[in-house]
Coordinates of C-alpha atoms in Angstrom, one line a residue:
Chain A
X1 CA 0.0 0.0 0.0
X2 CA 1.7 3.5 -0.8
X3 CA 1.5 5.9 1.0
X4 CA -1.5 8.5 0.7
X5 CA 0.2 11.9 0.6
X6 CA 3.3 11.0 -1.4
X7 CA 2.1 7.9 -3.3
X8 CA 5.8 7.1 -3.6
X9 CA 6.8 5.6 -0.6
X10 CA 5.2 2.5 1.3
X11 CA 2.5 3.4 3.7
X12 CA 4.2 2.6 7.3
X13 CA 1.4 4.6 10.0
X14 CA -2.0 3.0 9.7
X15 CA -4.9 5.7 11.5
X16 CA -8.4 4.4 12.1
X17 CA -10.3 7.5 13.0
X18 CA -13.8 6.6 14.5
X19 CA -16.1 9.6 15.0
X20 CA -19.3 9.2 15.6
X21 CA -19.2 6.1 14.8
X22 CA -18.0 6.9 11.2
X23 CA -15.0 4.9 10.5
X24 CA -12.0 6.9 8.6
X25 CA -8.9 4.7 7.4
X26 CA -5.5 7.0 6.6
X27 CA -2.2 5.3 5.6
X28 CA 0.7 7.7 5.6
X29 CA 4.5 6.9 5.0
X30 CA 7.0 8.0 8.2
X31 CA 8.4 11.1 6.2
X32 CA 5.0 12.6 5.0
X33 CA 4.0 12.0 8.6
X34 CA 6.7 14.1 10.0
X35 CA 6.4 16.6 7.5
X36 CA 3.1 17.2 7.9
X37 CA 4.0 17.7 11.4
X38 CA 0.9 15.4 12.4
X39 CA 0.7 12.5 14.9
X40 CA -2.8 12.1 13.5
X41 CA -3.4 12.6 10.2
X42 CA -6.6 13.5 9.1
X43 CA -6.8 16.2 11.9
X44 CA -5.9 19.5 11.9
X45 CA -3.0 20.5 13.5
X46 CA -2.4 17.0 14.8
X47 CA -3.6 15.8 18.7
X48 CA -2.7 19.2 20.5
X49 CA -2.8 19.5 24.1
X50 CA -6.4 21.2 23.7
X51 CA -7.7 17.8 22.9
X52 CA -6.6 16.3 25.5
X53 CA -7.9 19.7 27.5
X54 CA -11.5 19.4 26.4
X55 CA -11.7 15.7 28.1
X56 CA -10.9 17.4 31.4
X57 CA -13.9 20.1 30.7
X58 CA -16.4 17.5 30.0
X59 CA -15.7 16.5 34.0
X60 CA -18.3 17.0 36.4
X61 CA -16.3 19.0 39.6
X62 CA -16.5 16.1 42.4
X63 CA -17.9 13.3 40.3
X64 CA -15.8 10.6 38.2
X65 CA -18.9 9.6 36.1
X66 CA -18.6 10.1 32.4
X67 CA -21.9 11.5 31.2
X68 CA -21.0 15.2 29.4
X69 CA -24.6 15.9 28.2
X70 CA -26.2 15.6 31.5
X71 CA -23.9 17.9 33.1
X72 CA -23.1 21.3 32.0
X73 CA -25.9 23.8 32.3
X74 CA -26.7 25.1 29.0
X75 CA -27.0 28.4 29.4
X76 CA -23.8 28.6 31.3
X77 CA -22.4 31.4 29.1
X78 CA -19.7 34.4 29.3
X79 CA -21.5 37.6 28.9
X80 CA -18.7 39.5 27.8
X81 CA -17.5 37.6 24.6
X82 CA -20.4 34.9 24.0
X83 CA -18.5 31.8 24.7
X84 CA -20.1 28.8 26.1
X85 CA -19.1 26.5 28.9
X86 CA -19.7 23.7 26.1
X87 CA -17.7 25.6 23.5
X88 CA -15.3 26.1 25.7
X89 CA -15.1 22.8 26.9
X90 CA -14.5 21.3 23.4
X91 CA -11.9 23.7 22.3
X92 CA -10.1 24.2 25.2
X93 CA -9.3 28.1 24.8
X94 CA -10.9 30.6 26.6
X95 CA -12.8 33.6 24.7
X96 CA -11.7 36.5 26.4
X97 CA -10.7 37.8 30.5
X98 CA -14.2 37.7 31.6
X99 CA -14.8 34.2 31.0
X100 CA -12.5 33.5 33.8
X101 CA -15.4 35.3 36.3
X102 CA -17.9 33.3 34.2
X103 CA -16.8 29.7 34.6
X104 CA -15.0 30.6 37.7
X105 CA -17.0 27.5 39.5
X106 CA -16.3 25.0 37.0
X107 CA -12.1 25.8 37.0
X108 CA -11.0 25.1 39.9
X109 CA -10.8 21.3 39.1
X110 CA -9.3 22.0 36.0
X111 CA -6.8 24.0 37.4
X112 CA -5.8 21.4 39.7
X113 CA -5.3 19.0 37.3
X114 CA -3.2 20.7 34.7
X115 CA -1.2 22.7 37.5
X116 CA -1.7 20.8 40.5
X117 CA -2.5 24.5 42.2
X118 CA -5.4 26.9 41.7
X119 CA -3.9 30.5 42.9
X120 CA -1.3 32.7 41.5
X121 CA 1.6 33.3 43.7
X122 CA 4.0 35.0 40.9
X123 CA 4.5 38.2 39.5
X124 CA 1.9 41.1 40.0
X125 CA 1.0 44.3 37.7
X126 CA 3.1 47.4 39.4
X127 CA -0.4 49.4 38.1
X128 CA -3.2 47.4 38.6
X129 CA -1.8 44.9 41.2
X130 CA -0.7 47.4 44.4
X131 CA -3.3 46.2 46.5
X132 CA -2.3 42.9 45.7
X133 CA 1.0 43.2 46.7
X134 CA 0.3 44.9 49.9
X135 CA -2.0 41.8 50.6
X136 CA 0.7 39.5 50.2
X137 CA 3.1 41.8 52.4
X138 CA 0.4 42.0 54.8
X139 CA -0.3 37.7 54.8
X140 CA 3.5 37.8 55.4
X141 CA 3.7 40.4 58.3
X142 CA 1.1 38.2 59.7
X143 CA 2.5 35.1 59.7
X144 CA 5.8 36.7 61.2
X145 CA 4.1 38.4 64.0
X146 CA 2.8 35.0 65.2
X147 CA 5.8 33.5 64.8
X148 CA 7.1 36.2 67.3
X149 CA 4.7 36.3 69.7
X150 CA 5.0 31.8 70.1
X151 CA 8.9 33.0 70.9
X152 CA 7.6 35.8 73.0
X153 CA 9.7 38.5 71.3
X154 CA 7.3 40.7 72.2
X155 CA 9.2 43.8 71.4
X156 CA 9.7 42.6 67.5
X157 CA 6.1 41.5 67.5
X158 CA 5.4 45.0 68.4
X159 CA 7.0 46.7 66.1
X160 CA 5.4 44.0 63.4
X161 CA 1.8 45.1 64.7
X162 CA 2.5 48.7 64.2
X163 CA 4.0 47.7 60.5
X164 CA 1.1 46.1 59.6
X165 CA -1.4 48.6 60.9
X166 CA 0.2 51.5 58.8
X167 CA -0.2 48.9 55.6
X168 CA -3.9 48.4 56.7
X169 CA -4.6 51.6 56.5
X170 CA -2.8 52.4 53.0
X171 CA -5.5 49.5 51.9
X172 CA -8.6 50.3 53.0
X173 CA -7.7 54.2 51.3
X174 CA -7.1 52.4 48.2
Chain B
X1 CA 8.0 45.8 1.9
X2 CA 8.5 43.3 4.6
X3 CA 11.9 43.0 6.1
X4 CA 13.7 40.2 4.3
X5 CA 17.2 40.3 6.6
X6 CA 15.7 37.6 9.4
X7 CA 14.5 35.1 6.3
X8 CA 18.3 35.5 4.3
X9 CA 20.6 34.3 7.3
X10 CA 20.3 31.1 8.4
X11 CA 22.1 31.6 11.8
X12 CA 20.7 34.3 13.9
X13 CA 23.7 36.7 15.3
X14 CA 23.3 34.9 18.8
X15 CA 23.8 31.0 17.4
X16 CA 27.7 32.6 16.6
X17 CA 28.8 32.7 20.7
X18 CA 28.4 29.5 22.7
X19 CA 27.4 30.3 25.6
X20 CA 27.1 28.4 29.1
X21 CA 27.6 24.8 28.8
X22 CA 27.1 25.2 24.7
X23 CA 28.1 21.4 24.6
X24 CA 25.2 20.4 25.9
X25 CA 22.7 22.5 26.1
X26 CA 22.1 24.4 22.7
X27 CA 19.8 27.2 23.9
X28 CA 17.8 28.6 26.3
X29 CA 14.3 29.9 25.9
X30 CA 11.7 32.1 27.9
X31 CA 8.3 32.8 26.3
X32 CA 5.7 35.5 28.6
X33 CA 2.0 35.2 27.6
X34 CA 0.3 38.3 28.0
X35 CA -3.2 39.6 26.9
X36 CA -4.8 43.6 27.2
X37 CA -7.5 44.2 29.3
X38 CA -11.0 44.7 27.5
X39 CA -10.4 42.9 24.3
X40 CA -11.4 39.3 23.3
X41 CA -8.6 36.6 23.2
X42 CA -7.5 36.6 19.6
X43 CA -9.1 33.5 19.0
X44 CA -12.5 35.4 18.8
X45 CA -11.9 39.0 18.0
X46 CA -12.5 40.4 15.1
X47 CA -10.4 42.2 12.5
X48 CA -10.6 45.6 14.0
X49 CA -9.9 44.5 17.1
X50 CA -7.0 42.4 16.8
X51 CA -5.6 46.1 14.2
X52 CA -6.3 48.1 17.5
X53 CA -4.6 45.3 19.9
X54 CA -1.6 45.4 17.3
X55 CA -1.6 49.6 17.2
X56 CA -1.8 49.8 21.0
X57 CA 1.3 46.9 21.2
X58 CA 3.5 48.5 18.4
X59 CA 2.9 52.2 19.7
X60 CA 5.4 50.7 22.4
X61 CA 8.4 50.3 20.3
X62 CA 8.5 54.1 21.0
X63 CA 9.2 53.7 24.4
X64 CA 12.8 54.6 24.9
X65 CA 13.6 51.6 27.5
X66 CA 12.6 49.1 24.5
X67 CA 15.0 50.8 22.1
X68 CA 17.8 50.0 24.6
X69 CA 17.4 46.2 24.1
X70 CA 18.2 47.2 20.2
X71 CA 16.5 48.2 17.4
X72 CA 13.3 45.8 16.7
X73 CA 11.8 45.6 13.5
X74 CA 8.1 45.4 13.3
X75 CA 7.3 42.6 10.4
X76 CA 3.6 42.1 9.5
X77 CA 2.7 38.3 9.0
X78 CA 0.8 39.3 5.4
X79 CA 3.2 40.7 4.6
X80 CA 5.3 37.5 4.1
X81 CA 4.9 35.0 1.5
X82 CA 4.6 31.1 2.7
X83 CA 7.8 30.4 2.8
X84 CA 9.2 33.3 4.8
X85 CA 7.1 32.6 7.5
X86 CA 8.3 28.7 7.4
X87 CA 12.0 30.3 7.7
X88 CA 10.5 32.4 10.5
X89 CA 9.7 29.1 12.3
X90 CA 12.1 27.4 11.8
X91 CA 14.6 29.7 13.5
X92 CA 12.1 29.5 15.9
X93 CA 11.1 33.3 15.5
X94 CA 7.8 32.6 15.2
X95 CA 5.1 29.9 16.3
X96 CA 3.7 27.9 13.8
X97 CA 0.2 29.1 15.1
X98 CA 1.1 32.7 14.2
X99 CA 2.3 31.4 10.7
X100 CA -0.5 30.2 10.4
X101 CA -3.9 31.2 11.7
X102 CA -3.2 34.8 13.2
X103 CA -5.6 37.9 12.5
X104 CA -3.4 40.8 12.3
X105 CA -0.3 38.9 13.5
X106 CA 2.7 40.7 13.9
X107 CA 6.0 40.2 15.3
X108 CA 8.7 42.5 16.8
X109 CA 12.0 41.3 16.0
X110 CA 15.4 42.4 17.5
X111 CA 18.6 42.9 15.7
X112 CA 20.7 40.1 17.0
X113 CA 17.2 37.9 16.9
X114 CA 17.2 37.3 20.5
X115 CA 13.9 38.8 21.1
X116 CA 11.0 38.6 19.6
X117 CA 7.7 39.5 20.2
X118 CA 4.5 38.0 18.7
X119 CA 1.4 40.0 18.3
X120 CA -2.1 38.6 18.1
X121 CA -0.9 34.6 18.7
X122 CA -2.7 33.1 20.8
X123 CA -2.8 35.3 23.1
X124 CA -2.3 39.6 22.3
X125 CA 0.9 39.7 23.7
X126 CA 4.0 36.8 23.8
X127 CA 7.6 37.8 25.0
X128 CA 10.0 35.7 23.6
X129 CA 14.2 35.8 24.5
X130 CA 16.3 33.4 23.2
X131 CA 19.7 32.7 24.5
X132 CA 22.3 30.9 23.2
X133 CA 24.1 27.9 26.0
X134 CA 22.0 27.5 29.2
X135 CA 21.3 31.1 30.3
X136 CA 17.8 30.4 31.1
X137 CA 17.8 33.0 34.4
X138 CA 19.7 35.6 32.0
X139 CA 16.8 35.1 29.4
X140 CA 14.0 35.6 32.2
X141 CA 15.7 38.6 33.7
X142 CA 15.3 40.1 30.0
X143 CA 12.2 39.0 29.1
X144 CA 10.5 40.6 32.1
X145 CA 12.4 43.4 31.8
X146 CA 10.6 43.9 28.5
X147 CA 7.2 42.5 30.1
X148 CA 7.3 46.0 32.5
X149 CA 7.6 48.3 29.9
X150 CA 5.0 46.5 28.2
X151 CA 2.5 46.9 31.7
X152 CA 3.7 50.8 31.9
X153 CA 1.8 51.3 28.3
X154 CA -1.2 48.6 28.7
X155 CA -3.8 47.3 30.8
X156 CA -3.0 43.5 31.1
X157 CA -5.9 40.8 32.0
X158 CA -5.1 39.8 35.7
X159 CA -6.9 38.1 38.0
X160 CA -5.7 38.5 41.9
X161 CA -6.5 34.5 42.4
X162 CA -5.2 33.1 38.6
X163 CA -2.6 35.7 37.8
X164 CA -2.2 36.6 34.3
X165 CA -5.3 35.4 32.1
X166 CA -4.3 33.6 28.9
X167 CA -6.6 31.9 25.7
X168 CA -5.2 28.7 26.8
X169 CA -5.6 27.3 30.7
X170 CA -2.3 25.6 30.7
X171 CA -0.6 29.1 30.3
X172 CA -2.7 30.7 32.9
X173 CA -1.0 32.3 36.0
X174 CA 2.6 33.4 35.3
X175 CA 2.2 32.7 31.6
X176 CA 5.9 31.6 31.7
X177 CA 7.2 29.2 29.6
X178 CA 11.0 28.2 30.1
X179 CA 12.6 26.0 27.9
X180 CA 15.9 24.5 27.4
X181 CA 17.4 22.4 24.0
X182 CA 19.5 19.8 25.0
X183 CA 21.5 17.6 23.3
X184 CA 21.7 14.7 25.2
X185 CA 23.4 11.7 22.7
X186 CA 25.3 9.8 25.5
X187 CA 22.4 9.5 27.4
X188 CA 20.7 8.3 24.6
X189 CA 23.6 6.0 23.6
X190 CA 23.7 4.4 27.1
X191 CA 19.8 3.9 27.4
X192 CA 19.7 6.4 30.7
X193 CA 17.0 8.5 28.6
X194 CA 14.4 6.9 29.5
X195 CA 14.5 7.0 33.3
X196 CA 15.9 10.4 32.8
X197 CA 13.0 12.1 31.1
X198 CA 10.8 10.0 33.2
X199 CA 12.3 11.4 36.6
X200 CA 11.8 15.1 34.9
X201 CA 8.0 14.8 34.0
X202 CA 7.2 13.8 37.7
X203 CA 8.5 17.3 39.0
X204 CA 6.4 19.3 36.8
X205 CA 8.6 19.8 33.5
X206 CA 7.9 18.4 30.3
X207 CA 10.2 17.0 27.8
X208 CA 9.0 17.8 23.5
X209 CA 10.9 17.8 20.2
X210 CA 12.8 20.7 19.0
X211 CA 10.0 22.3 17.5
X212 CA 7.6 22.2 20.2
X213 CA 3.8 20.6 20.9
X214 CA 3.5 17.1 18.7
X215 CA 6.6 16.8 17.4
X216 CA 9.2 14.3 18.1
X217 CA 12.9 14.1 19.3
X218 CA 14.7 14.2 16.2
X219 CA 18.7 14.7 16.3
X220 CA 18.8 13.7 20.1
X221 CA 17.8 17.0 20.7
X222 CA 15.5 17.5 23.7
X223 CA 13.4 20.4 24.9
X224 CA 12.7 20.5 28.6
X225 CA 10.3 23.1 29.7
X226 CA 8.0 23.9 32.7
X227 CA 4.6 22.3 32.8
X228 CA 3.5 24.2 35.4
X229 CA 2.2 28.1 35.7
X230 CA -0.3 28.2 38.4
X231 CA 1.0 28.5 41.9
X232 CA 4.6 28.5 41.4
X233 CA 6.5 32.3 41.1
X234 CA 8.4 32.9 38.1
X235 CA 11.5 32.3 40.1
X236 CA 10.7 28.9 41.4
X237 CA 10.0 27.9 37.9
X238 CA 13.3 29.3 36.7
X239 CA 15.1 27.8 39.7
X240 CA 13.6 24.2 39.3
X241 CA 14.0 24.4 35.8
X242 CA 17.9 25.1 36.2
X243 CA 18.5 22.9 38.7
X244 CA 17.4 20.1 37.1
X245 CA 19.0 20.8 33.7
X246 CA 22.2 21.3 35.4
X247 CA 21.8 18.0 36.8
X248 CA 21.2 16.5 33.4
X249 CA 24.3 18.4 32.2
X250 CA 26.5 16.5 35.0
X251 CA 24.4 12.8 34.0
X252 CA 25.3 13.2 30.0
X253 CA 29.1 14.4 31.1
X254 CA 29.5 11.4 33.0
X255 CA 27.8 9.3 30.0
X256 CA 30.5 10.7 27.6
X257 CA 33.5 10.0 29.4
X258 CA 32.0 6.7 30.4
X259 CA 31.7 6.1 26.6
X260 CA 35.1 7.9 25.6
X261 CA 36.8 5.8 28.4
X262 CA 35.4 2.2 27.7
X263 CA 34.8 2.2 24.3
X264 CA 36.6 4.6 22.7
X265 CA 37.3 2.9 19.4
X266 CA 33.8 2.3 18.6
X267 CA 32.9 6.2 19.4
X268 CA 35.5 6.6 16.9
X269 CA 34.3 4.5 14.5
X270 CA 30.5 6.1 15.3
X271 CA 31.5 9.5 14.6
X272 CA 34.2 9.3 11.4
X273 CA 31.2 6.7 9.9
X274 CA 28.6 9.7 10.3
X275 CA 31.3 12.4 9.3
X276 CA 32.3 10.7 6.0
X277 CA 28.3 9.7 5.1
X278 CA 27.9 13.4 5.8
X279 CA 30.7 14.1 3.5
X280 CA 29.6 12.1 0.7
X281 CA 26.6 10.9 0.4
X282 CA 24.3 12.1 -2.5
X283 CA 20.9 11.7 -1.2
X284 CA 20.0 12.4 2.8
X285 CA 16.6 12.0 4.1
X286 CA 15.7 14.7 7.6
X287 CA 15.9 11.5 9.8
X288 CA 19.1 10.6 8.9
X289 CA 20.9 14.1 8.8
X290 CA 19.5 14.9 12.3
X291 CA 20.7 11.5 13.2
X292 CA 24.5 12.1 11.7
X293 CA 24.6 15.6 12.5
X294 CA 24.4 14.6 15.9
X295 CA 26.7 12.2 15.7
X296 CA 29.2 14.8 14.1
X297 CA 28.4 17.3 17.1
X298 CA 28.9 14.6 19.8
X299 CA 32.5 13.9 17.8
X300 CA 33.3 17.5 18.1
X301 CA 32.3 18.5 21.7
X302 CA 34.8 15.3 22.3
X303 CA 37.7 16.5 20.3
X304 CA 37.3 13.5 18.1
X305 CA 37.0 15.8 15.1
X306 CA 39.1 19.6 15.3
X307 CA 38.3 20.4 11.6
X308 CA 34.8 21.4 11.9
X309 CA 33.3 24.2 14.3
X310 CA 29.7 23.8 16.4
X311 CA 28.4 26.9 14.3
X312 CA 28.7 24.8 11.3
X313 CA 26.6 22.4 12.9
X314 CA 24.0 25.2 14.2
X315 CA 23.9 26.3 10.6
X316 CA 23.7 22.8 9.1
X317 CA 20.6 22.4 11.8
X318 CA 18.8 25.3 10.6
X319 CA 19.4 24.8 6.5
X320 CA 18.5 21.5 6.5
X321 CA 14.6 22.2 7.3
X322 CA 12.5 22.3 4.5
X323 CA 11.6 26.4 4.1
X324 CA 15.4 26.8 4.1
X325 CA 16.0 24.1 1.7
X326 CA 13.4 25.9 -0.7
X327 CA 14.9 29.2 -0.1
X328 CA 18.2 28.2 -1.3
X329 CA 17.5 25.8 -4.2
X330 CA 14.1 25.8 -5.5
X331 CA 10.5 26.4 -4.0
X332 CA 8.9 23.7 -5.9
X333 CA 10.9 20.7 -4.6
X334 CA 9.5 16.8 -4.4
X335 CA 10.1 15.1 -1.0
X336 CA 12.9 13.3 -3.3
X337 CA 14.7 16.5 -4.5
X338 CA 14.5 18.0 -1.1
X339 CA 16.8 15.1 0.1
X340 CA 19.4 15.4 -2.6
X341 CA 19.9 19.2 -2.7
X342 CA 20.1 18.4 1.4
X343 CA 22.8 15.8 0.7
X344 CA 24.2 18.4 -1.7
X345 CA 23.8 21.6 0.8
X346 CA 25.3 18.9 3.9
X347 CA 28.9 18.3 0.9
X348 CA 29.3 22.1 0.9
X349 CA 29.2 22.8 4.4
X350 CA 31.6 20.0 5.6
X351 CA 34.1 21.2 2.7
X352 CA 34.3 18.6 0.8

């Protein structure tokens, strides 16, 4: 059998596609396969990590059965750009910012398992992120006054409380 | 008229110095995905939009701080025929998605090459530095260097609980991407890879071909990058990321003098076979030149062969990909012809 994008050299990679329960057959030789740059022929762009993506999305948060149609609320939208959770859960990609806010409920699962985590700890805006920063200070001053006050360095802690109340008040001005 | 100077020279002006460990690790990369408050992800907005994302990125270039990292030359993807942009990617310039699919794709490109900056990919905004060697930390420090003077023009999409908001949920958070090419024959040679790359995926980092998402290891080059972007900092990344590639540096050292030691004849043999195929031979499928090429490199790095330099090798990497092939000979090459003028291009280069 030659290959099917050549039809020079000897089909090597045999694909059977099944989709919806249509059967596709695709015989390819090793170098058109490369070249092509697919793993899977016959699909754009070859099996990207969004495929495997949209199998998390179709996940019910907190429920290991398999059953995508009963569980995504249809009109669970994002008002901003128009996406749906359903769109979105097939092509993996987000529309826009807001549909962060919109399918907030539904990420956190998905979060955990591509990242293992759910909340940014890295870099911060200078403009739009100085409250942020002054939270994180402020979690740290925290922590560090009750570490003091467990080793009864009272003075330390002292000054810590003082530190913190200045920073309190820069946030609630904000 | 588009800017033709990246798409004429094979090697980019940083592939000419080494760098850090250049023997084993070929490059260092760091990619920042960024996107402006208020517009849609490329993905869904519409021409107008994605010309007012690209006037509100390139009005940057103005901005004296970005002047200082050289001059950068704004290129319009329409502007370039097919086979320009294949060049583009295949000095990794470009992605193949902005190639490709981009509305009003752009990219920002520095003299020396060793920035670049992509405009309307898959997200508005990607930061790219590329280092020659393993310089991963200096390629960070420059990228977001280059990512404030960005934030001091724009509004950026950012969340306080997921960070930087990105089209694609992997990149979400720190939208850092870190990667290093390694090549890595004498672990390959003495059948450590395996457990090696194995060990690496279970501490969040993820191990692709050389020219990134579905493609394979070709060459025994290897590009290990971080998985992870939620709930690490950029510098834990960047730390975890060089630690473990310096670790791999010390594993392949020890697997080359292990194999320079005990079987040194053979190496020999290895090397001088792939050298003189390299030298000779009339027709040379991809496969094989990444394959020999390596081989060549590992006899180099080893002192087994003085006559050849690793920027020959770079280069030979770099012409020997199809959209550079075409620019040289023809642009209407078979499969077939593409391996001869190879073979042919692979003669000239080795001096023979």
């Amino acid at each position: 059998m030659q290959c099917q994008e050549c039809g020079k050299r000897p089909a090597t990679l045999h694909f059977t596609k099944i989709v919806n329960g249509e059967k596709t057959e695709f015989r390819i030789c090793e170098t058109c396969a490369r070249e092509k740059g697919e793993i899977i022929p016959g699909t754009t762009g070859g099996f990207s990590i969004h495929n495997l993506l949209s199998g998390f999305l179709d996940f019910n948060p907190g429920s290991h059965s398999h059953n995508p149609s009963a569980k995504i609320p249809e009109n669970l939208r994002c008002e901003e750009c128009g996406l749906t959770y359903s769109q979105f859960s097939k092509i993996g990609r987000f529309g826009c910012s807001s549909c962060y806010k919109y399918f907030n409920d539904r990420l956190d699962p998905l979060f955990k398992r591509v990242h293992g985590n759910t909340v940014h700890v890295g870099k911060v805006p200078k403009r739009a992120g100085n409250h942020i920063q002054v939270k994180r200070k402020l979690d740290e001053l925290r922590q560090k006054l009750q570490e003091r006050i467990l080793q009864e360095e009272f003075e330390e802690a002292a000054r810590l409380r003082d530190e913190i109340r200045e920073l309190e008040k820069t946030l609630s001005a904000e | 008229m588009p800017n033709l100077r990246f798409t004429e020279q094979p090697l980019s002006k940083w592939m000419s110095s080494g760098g850090k460990d250049s023997d084993i690790v070929i490059s260092s990369r760091v990619r920042i995905a960024r996107n402006l408050l208020y517009a849609p992800f490329p993905m869904l907005a519409t021409s107008e939009q994605s010309e007012d994302v690209l006037k509100r990125l390139e009005d940057v270039l103005d901005d004296e701080r970005i002047q200082a990292f050289g001059k950068l030359y704004p290129i319009l993807l329409e502007d370039l025929d097919d086979l320009d942009k294949k060049i583009l990617v295949e000095k990794h310039l470009i992605s193949p998605s902005l190639a490709n699919e981009s509305k009003s794709g752009a990219v920002f490109i520095s003299e020396d090459e060793s920035l670049s900056i992509m405009v309307n990919e898959e997200d508005h905004l990607r930061i790219q530095c590329l280092y020659p060697g393993f310089q991963v930390q200096e390629a960070w420090e420059k990228a977001t260097s280059v990512d404030d003077i960005f934030e001091d023009h724009v509004d950026y999409a950012f969340d306080d609980n997921r960070g930087f908001l990105t089209s694609c949920p992997t990149n979400v958070g720190t939208g850092l991407r870190a990667s290093v090419m390694m090549h890595l024959p004498a672990l390959v040679l003495t059948g450590q890879i395996n457990r090696i790359l194995s060990a690496v995926s279970q501490v969040g980092l993820t191990v692709r071909g050389i020219y990134g998402e579905g493609s394979e290891a070709m060459g025994n080059l290897f590009q290990i990058s971080n998985q992870i972007t939620l709930g690490q900092s950029e510098d834990e990344i960047i730390e975890n990321l060089y630690s473990v590639v310096l670790q791999i540096i010390d594993h392949e050292k020890a697997a080359r003098e292990t194999l320079l030691k005990e079987s040194h004849l053979r190496m020999m043999d290895r090397v001088m076979r792939s050298y003189g195929i390299l030298s000779h031979a009339a027709i040379m499928e991809s496969k094989e030149a990444a394959q020999r090429l390596s081989d060549v490199r590992l006899g180099v790095d080893l002192g087994l062969i003085d006559s050849l330099s690793p920027q020959v090798l770079n280069e030979l990497n770099v012409m020997t990909q199809p959209g550079f092939l075409q620019k040289i000979y023809s642009e209407n090459m078979s499969p077939g012809e593409r391996d001869m003028y190879r073979a042919m291009l692979i003669r000239d280069k080795m001096g023979k």
